[in-house]
Tab-separated table of C-alpha atoms and ligand atoms in Angstrom:
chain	number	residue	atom	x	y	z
A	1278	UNK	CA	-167.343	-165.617	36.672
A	1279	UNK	CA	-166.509	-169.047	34.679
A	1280	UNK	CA	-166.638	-168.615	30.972
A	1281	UNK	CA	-168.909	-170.940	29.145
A	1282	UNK	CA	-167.091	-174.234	28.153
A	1283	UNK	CA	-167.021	-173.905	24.617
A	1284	UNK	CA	-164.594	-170.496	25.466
A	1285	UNK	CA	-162.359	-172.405	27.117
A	1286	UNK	CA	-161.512	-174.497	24.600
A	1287	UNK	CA	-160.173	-171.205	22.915
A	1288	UNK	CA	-156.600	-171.210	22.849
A	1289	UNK	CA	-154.565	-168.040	24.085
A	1290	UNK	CA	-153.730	-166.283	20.837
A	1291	UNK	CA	-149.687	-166.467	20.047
A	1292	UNK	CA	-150.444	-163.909	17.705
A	1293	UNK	CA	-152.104	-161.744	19.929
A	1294	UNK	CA	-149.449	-161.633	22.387
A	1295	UNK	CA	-146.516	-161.267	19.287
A	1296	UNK	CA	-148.879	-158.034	18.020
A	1297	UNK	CA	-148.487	-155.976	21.321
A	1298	UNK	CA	-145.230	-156.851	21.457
A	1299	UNK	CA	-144.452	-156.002	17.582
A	1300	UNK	CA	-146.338	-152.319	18.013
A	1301	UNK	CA	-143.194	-151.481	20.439
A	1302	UNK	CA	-140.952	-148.809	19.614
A	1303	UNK	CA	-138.103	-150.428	17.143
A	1304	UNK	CA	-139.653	-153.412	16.513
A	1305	UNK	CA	-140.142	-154.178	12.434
A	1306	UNK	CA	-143.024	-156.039	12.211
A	1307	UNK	CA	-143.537	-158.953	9.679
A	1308	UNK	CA	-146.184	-160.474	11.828
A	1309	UNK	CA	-149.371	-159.128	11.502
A	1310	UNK	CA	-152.207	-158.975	8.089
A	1311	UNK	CA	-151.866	-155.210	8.305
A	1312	UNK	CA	-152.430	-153.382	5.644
A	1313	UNK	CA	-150.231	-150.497	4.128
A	1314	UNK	CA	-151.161	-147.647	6.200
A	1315	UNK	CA	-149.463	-144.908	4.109
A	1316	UNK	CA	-151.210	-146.538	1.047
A	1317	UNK	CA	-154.819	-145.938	2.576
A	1318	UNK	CA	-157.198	-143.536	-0.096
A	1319	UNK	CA	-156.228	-140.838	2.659
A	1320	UNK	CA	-158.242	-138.391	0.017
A	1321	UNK	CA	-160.822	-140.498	-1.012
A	1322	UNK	CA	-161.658	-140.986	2.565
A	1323	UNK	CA	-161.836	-137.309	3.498
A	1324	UNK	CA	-164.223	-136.905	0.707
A	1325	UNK	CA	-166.241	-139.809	1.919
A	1326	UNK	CA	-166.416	-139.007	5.394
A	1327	UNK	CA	-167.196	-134.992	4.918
A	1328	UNK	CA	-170.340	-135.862	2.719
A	1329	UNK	CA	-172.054	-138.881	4.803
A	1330	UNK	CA	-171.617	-135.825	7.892
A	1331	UNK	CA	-173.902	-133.913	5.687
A	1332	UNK	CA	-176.372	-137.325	5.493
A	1333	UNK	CA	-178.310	-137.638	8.231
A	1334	UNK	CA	-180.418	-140.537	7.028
A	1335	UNK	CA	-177.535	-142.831	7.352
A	1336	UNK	CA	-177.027	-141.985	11.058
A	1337	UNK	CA	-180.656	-143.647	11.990
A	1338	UNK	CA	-181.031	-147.390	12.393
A	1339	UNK	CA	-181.349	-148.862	8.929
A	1340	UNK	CA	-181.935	-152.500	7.177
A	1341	UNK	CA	-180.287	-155.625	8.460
A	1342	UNK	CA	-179.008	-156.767	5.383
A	1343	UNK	CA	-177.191	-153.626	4.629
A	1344	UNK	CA	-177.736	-149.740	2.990
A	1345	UNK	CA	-179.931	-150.411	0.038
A	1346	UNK	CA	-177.382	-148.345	-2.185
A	1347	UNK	CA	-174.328	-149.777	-1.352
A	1348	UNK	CA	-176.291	-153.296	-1.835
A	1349	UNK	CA	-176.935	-152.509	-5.458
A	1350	UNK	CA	-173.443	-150.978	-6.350
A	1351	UNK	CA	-172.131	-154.488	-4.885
A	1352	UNK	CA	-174.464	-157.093	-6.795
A	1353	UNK	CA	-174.016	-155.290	-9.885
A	1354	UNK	CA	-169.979	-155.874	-9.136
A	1355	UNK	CA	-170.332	-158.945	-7.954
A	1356	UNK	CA	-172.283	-159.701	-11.273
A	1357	UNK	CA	-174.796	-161.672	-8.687
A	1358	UNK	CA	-177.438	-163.975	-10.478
A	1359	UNK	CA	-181.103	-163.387	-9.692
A	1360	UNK	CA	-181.646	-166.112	-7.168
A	1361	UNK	CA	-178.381	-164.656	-5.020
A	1362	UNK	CA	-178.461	-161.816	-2.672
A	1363	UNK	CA	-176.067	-160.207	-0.148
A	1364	UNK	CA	-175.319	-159.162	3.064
A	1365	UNK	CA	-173.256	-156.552	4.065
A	1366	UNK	CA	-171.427	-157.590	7.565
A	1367	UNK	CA	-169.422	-156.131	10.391
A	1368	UNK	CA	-166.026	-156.810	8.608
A	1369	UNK	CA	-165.853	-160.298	6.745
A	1370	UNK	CA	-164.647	-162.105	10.212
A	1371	UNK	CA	-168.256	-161.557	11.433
A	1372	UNK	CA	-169.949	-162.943	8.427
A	1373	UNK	CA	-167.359	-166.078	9.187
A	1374	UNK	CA	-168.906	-165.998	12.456
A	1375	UNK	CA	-172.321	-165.944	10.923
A	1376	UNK	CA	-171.983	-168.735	8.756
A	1377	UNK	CA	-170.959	-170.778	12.016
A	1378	UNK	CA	-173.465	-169.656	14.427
A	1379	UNK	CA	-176.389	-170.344	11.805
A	1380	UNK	CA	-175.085	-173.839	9.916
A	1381	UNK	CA	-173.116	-175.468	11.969
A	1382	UNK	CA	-174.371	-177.919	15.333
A	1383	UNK	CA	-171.863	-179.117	17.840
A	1384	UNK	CA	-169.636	-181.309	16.109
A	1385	UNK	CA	-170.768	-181.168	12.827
A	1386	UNK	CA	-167.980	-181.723	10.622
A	1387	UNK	CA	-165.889	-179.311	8.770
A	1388	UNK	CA	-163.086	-179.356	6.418
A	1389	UNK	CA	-160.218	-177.036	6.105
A	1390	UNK	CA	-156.712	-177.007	4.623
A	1391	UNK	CA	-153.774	-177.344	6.705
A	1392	UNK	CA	-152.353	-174.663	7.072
A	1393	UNK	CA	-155.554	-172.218	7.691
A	1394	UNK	CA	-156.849	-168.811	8.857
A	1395	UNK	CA	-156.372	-168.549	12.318
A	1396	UNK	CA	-159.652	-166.216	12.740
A	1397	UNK	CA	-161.640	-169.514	10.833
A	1398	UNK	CA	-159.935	-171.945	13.122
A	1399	UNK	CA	-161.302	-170.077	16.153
A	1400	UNK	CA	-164.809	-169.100	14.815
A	1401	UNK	CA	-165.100	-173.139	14.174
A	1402	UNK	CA	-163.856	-174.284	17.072
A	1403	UNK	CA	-165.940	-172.234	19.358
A	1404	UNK	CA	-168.864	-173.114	17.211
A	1405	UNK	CA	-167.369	-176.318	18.706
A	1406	UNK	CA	-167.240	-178.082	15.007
A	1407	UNK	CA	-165.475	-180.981	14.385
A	1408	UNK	CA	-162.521	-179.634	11.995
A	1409	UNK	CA	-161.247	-181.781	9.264
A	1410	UNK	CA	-158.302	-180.423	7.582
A	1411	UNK	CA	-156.512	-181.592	3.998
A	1412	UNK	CA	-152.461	-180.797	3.687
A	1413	UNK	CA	-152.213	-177.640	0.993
A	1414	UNK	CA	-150.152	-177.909	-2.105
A	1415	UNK	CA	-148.671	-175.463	-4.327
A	1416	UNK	CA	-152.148	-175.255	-6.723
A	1417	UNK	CA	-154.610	-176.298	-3.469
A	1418	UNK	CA	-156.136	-178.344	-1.655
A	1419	UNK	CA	-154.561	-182.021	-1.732
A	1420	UNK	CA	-157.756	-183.286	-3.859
A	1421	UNK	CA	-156.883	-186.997	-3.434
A	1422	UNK	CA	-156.960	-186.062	0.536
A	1423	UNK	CA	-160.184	-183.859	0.167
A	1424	UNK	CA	-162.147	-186.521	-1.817
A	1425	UNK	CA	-161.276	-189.272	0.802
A	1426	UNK	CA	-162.442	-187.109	3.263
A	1427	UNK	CA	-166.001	-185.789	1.548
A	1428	UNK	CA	-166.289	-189.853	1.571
A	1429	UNK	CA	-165.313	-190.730	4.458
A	1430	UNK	CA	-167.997	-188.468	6.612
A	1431	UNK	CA	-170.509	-186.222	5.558
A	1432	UNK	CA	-168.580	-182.661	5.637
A	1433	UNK	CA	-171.512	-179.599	6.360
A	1434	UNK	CA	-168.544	-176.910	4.966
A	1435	UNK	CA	-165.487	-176.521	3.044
A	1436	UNK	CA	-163.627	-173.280	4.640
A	1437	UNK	CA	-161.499	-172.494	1.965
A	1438	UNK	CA	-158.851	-168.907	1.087
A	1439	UNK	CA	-158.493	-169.821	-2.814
A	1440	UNK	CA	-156.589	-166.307	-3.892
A	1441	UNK	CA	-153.434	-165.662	-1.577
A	1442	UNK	CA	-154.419	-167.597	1.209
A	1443	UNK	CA	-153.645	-166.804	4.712
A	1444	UNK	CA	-151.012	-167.512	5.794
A	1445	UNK	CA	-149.164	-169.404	3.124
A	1446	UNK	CA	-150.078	-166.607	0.131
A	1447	UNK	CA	-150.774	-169.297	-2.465
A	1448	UNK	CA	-153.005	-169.308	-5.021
A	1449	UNK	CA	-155.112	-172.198	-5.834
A	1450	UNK	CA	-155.069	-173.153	-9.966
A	1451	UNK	CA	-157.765	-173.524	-12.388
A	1452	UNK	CA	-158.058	-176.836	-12.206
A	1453	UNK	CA	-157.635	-177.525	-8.717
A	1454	UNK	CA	-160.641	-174.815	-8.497
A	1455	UNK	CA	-162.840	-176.658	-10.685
A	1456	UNK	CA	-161.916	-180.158	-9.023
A	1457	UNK	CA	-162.894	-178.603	-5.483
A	1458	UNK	CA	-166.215	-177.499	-6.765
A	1459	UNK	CA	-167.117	-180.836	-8.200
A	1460	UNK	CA	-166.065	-182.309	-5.342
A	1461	UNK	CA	-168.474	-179.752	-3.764
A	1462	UNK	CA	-171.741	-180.540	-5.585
A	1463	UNK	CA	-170.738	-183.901	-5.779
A	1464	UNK	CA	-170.944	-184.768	-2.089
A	1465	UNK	CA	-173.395	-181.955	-0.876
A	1466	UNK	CA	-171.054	-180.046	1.003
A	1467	UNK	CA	-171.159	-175.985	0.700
A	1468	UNK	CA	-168.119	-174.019	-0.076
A	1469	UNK	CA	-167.379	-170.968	1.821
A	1470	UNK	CA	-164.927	-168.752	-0.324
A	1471	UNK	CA	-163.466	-166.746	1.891
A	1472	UNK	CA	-161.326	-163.813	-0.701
A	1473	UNK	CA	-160.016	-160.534	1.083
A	1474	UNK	CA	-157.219	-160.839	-1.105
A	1475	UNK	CA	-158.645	-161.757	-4.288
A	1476	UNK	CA	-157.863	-158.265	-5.919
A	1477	UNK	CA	-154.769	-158.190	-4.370
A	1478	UNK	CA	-152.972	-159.733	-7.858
A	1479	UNK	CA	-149.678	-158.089	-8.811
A	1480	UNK	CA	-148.657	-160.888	-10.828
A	1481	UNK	CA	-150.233	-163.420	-13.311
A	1482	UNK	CA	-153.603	-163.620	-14.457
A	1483	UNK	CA	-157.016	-163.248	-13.017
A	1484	UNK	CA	-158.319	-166.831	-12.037
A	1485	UNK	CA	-162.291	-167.042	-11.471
A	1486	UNK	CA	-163.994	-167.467	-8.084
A	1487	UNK	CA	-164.289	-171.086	-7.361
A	1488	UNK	CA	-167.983	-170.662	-6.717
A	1489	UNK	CA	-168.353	-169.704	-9.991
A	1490	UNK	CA	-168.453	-173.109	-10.713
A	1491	UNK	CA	-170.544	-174.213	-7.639
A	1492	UNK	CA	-172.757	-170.990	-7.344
A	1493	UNK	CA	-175.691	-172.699	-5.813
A	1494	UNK	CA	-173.482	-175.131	-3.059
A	1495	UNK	CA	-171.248	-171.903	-1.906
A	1496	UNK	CA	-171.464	-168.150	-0.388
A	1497	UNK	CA	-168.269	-165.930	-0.612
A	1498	UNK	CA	-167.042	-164.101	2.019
A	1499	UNK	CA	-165.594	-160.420	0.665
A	1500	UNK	CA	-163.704	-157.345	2.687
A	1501	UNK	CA	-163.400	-154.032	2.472
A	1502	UNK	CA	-160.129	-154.087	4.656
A	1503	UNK	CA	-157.180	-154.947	1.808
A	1504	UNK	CA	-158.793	-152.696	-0.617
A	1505	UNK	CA	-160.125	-149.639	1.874
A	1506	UNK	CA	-159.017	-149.676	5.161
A	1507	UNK	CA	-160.029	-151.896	7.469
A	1508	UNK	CA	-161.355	-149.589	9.974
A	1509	UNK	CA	-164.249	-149.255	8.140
A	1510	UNK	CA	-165.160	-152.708	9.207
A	1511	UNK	CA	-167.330	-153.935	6.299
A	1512	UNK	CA	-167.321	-157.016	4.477
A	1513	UNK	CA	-170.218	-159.031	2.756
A	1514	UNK	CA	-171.232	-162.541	2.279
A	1515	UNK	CA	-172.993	-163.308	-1.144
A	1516	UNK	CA	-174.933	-166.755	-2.345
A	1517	UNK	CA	-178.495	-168.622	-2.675
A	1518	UNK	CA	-181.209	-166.335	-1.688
A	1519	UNK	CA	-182.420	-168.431	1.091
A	1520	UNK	CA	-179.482	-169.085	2.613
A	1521	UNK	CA	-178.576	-165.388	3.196
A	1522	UNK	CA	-182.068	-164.889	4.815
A	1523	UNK	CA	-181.426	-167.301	7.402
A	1524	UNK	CA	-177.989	-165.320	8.420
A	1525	UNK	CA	-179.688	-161.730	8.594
A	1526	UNK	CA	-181.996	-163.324	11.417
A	1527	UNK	CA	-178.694	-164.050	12.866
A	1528	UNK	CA	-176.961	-161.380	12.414
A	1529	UNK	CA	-180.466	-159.186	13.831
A	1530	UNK	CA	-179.439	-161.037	17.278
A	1531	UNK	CA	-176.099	-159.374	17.155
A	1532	UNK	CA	-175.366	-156.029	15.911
A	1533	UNK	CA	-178.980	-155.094	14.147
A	1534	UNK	CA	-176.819	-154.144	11.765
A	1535	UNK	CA	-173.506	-152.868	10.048
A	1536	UNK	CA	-172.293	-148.777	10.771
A	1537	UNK	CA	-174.608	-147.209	8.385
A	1538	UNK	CA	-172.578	-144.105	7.951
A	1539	UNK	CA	-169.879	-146.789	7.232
A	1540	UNK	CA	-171.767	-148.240	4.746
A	1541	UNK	CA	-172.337	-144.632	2.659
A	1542	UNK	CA	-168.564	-143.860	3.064
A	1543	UNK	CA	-167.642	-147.130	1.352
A	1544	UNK	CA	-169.949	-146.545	-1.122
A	1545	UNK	CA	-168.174	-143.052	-1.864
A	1546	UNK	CA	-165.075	-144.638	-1.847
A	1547	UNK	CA	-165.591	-147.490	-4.230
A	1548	UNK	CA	-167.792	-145.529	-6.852
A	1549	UNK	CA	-164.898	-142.524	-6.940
A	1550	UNK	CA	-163.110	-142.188	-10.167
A	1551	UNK	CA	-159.975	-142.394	-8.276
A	1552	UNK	CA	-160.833	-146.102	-6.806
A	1553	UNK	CA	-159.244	-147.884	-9.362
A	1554	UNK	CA	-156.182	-145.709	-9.666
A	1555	UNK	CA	-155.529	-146.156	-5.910
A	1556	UNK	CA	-156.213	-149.825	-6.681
A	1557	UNK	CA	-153.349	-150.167	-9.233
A	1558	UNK	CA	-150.803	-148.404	-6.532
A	1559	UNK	CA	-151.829	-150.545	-3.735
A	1560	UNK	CA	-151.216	-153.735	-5.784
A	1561	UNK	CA	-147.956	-151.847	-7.394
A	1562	UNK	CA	-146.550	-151.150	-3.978
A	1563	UNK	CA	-147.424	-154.795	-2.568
A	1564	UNK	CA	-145.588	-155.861	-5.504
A	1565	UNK	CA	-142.025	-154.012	-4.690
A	1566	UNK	CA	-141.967	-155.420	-1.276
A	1567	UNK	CA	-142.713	-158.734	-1.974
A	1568	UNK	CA	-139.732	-158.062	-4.230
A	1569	UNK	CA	-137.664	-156.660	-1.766
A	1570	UNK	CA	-138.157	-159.672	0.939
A	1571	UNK	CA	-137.462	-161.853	-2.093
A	1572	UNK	CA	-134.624	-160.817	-2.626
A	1573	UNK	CA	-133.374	-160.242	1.199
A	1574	UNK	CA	-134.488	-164.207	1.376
A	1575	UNK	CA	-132.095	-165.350	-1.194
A	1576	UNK	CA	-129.693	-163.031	-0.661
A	1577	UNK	CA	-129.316	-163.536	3.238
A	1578	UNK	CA	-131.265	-167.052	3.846
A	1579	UNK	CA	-131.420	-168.929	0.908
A	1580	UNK	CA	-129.437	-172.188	2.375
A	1581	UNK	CA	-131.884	-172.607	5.173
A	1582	UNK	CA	-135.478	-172.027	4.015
A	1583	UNK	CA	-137.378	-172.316	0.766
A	1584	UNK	CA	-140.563	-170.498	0.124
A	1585	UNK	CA	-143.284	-171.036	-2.736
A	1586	UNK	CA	-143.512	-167.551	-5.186
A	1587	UNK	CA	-146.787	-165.754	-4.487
A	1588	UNK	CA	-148.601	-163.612	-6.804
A	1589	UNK	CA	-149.999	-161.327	-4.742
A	1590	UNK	CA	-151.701	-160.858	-1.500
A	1591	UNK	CA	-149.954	-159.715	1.654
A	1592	UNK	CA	-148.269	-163.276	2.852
A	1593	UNK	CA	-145.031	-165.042	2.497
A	1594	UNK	CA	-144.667	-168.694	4.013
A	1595	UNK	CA	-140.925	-169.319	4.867
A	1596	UNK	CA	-140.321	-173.244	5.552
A	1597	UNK	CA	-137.304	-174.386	7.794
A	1598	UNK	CA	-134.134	-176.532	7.039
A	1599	UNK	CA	-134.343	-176.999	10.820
A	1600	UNK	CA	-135.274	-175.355	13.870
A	1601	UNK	CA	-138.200	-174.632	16.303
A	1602	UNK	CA	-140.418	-171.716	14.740
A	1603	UNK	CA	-141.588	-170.259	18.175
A	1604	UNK	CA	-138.045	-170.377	19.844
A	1605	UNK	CA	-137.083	-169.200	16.523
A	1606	UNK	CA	-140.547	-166.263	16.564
A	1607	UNK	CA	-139.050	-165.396	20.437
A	1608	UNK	CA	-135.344	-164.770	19.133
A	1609	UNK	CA	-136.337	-162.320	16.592
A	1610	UNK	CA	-138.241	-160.387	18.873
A	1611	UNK	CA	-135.265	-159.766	20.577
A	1612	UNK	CA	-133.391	-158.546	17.653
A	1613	UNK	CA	-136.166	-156.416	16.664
A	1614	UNK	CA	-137.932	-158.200	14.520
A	1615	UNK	CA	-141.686	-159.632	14.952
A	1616	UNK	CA	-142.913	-162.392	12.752
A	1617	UNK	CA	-145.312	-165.132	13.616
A	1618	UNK	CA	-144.598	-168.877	13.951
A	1619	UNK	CA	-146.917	-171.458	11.448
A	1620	UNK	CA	-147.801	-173.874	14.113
A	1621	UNK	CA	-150.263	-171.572	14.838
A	1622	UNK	CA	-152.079	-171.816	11.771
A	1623	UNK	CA	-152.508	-175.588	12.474
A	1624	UNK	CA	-154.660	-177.847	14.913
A	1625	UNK	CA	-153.109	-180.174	17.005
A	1626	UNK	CA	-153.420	-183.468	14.902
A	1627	UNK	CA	-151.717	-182.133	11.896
A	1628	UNK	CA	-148.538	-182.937	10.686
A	1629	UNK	CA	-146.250	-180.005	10.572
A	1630	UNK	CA	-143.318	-178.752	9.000
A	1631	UNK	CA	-141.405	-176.088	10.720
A	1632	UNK	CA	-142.117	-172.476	8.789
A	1633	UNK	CA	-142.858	-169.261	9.326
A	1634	UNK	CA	-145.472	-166.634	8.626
A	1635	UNK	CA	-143.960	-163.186	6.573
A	1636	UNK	CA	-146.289	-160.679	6.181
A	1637	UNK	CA	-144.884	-157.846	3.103
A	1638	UNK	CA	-147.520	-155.401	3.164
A	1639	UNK	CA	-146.880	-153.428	6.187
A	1640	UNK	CA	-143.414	-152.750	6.018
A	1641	UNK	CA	-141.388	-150.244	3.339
A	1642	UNK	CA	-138.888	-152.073	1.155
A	1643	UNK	CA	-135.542	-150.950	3.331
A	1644	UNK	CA	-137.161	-152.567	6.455
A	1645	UNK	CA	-138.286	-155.980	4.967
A	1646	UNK	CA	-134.556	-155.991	4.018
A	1647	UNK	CA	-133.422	-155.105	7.522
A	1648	UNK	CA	-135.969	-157.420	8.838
A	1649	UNK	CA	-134.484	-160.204	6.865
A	1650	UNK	CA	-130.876	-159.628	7.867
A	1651	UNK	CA	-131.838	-159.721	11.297
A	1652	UNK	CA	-133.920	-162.542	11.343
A	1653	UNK	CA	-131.005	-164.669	9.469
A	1654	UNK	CA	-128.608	-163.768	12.478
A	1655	UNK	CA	-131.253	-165.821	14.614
A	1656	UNK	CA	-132.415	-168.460	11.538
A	1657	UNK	CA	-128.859	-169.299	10.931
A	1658	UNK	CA	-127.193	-169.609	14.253
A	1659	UNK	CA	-126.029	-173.463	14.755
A	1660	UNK	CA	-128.370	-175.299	16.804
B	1224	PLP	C1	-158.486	-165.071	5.295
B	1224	PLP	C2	-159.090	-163.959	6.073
B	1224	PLP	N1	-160.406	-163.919	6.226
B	1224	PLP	C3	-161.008	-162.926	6.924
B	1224	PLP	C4	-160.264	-161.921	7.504
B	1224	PLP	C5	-160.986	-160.850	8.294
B	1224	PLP	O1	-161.111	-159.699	7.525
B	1224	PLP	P1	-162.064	-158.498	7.904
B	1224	PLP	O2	-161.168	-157.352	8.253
B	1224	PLP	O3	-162.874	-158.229	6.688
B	1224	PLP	O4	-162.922	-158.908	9.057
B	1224	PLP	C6	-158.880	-161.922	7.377
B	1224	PLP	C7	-158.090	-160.868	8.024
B	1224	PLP	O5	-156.907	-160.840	8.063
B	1224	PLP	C8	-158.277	-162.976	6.642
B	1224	PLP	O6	-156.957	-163.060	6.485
């Protein structure tokens, strides 16, 4: 059977291919947005799942827009205002997914930065969007770029990863945030805040949500799987009443709803007095091997790349003296080592410059080190 056209337009995921190859036996892998597994809430978890077994409400079909309890703990966090709601969703990918399949027509336009999320890229491409992007800074968005284009054509959505971003790990600053949101109300386009990393800090100070300062133009995408596990599969997408009504019709069409039992555990696991604690050692941990592929970087690469700090998160971005990322990506496969390539995180009219994606979070200290030596036998053979 053909697939439908807009499928084909999908390309073949690099990363996809680089992932089964970087589970292999030997391999250190630098190249997917894992999480820690040995820093999961292992006991928190146990707890969780052994008292939802003894629930059986929560294993009958339940509300759309989530479980009613787990609603309320998460407005109350989310320090909602009155004329905001949420819904809970099928990891935050499917409330991405959401957001396409209810707001966006055929080639409506939408703006992105370059680089982006690869999961956004494809979730607006098969909603078979026109995609816009603006080069990224240091501190966000190019806002010179951004405002030209919010003239130049009426943009629908601004897809946006303000805290760690994926995959360069920047962080946007205050007033870059407060420029975008003007922007934002300004020319009538919505903001989607998309922040799985957001309290993933382990340096510098809190910064607020950019849709703090556009509440009623943008809804903000939130996950479970940085802080939890991501197994769990639960996110949630917050914002204007009316505009989260129109997305649980849509999401009624897909899954009914999100795993209710799911739902209960995460609500276990995030009211436990133990949350924060295992918080604090996730973002601790995070913190010492960033560190540790710091200083492998300068120590084993430092003539041939350059790389922007990051204060948190679970993403590096390496850029190139010289060299050809993929043939570079293939190489270190070879040697053992799986990263990904940034040309990925691009469509095809942008202007690139070679780098490469680093993910820190997966790996213990003594293999991002390892990783890094071998990956500077390939980086820094002559060409
Ligand atoms: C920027 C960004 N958004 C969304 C997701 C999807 O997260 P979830 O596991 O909540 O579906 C990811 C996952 O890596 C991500 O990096």
């Amino acid at each position: 059977m053909h697939t439908a056209k807009h499928v084909q337009q999908l390309r073949s995921s690099y990363i996809r291919e680089i992932l089964k190859a970087a589970t292999a036996d030997g391999v250190i892998s630098l190249a997917g947005g894992l999480p820690a597994a040995d820093l999961f809430p292992h006991m928190l978890l146990q707890e969780a799942m052994l008292k939802v077994a003894n629930n059986r409400q929560v294993f009958q079909y339940g509300e759309t827009r989530g479980y009613a309890p787990l609603l309320e703990h998460l407005s109350k966090t989310f320090n909602l205002q009155e004329s905001h709601g949420t819904l809970v969703t099928t990891g935050s990918q499917q409330g991405l997914d959401l957001i396409a399949r209810t707001y966006l027509n055929s080639e409506d336009h939408i703006a992105m930065e370059a680089p982006s999320y690869l999961g956004a890229l494809q979730v607006f491409t098969l909603a078979q969007a026109t995609i816009n992007t603006v080069p990224q800074t240091p501190s966000g968005p190019d806002i010179k770029a951004l405002k030209q284009l919010f003239e130049s054509r009426q943009v629908k959505l601004f897809y946006a990863v303000p805290d760690f971003h994926n995959p360069t790990g920047i962080s946007w600053s205050l007033q870059t945030r407060q420029e975008v949101a003007r922007l934002c109300q300004t020319f009538n386009v919505t903001l989607i805040e998309d922040a799985p990393y957001r309290d993933l800090r382990f340096f510098g100070d809190d910064l607020p949500l950019v849709s703090s300062f556009c509440p009623d133009h943008s809804l903000v995408l939130r996950s479970s799987s940085k802080t939890s596990a991501p197994g769990l599969r639960l996110g949630s997408v917050t914002g204007p009443e009316e505009w989260i009504t129109h997305l649980i019709r849509v999401k009624q069409t897909s899954d009914l709803h999100s795993s209710l039992p799911m739902q209960a555990a995460l609500l276990e696991i995030l009211t436990h007095p133990g949350f924060e604690q295992h918080l604090c050692n996730v973002r601790s941990h995070y913190h010492q091997r960033y560190q540790a592929l710091s200083e492998a970087i300068n120590t084993h690469l430092q003539s041939e790349v350059s790389f922007t700090k990051v204060e948190g998160g679970m993403f590096l971005w390496l850029k190139l003296a010289k060299g050809d990322p993929m043939q570079i990506a293939k190489m270190a496969l070879k040697k053992g080592v799986a990263i990904v390539p940034g040309s990925v995180f691009y469509i095809e009219e942008d202007i690139q410059s070679p780098a490469i994606r680093l993910n820190f979070s997966y790996c213990k200290p003594e293999q991002l080190a390892t990783a890094i030596q071998l990956l500077a036998s390939v980086i820094a053979l002559p060409k």
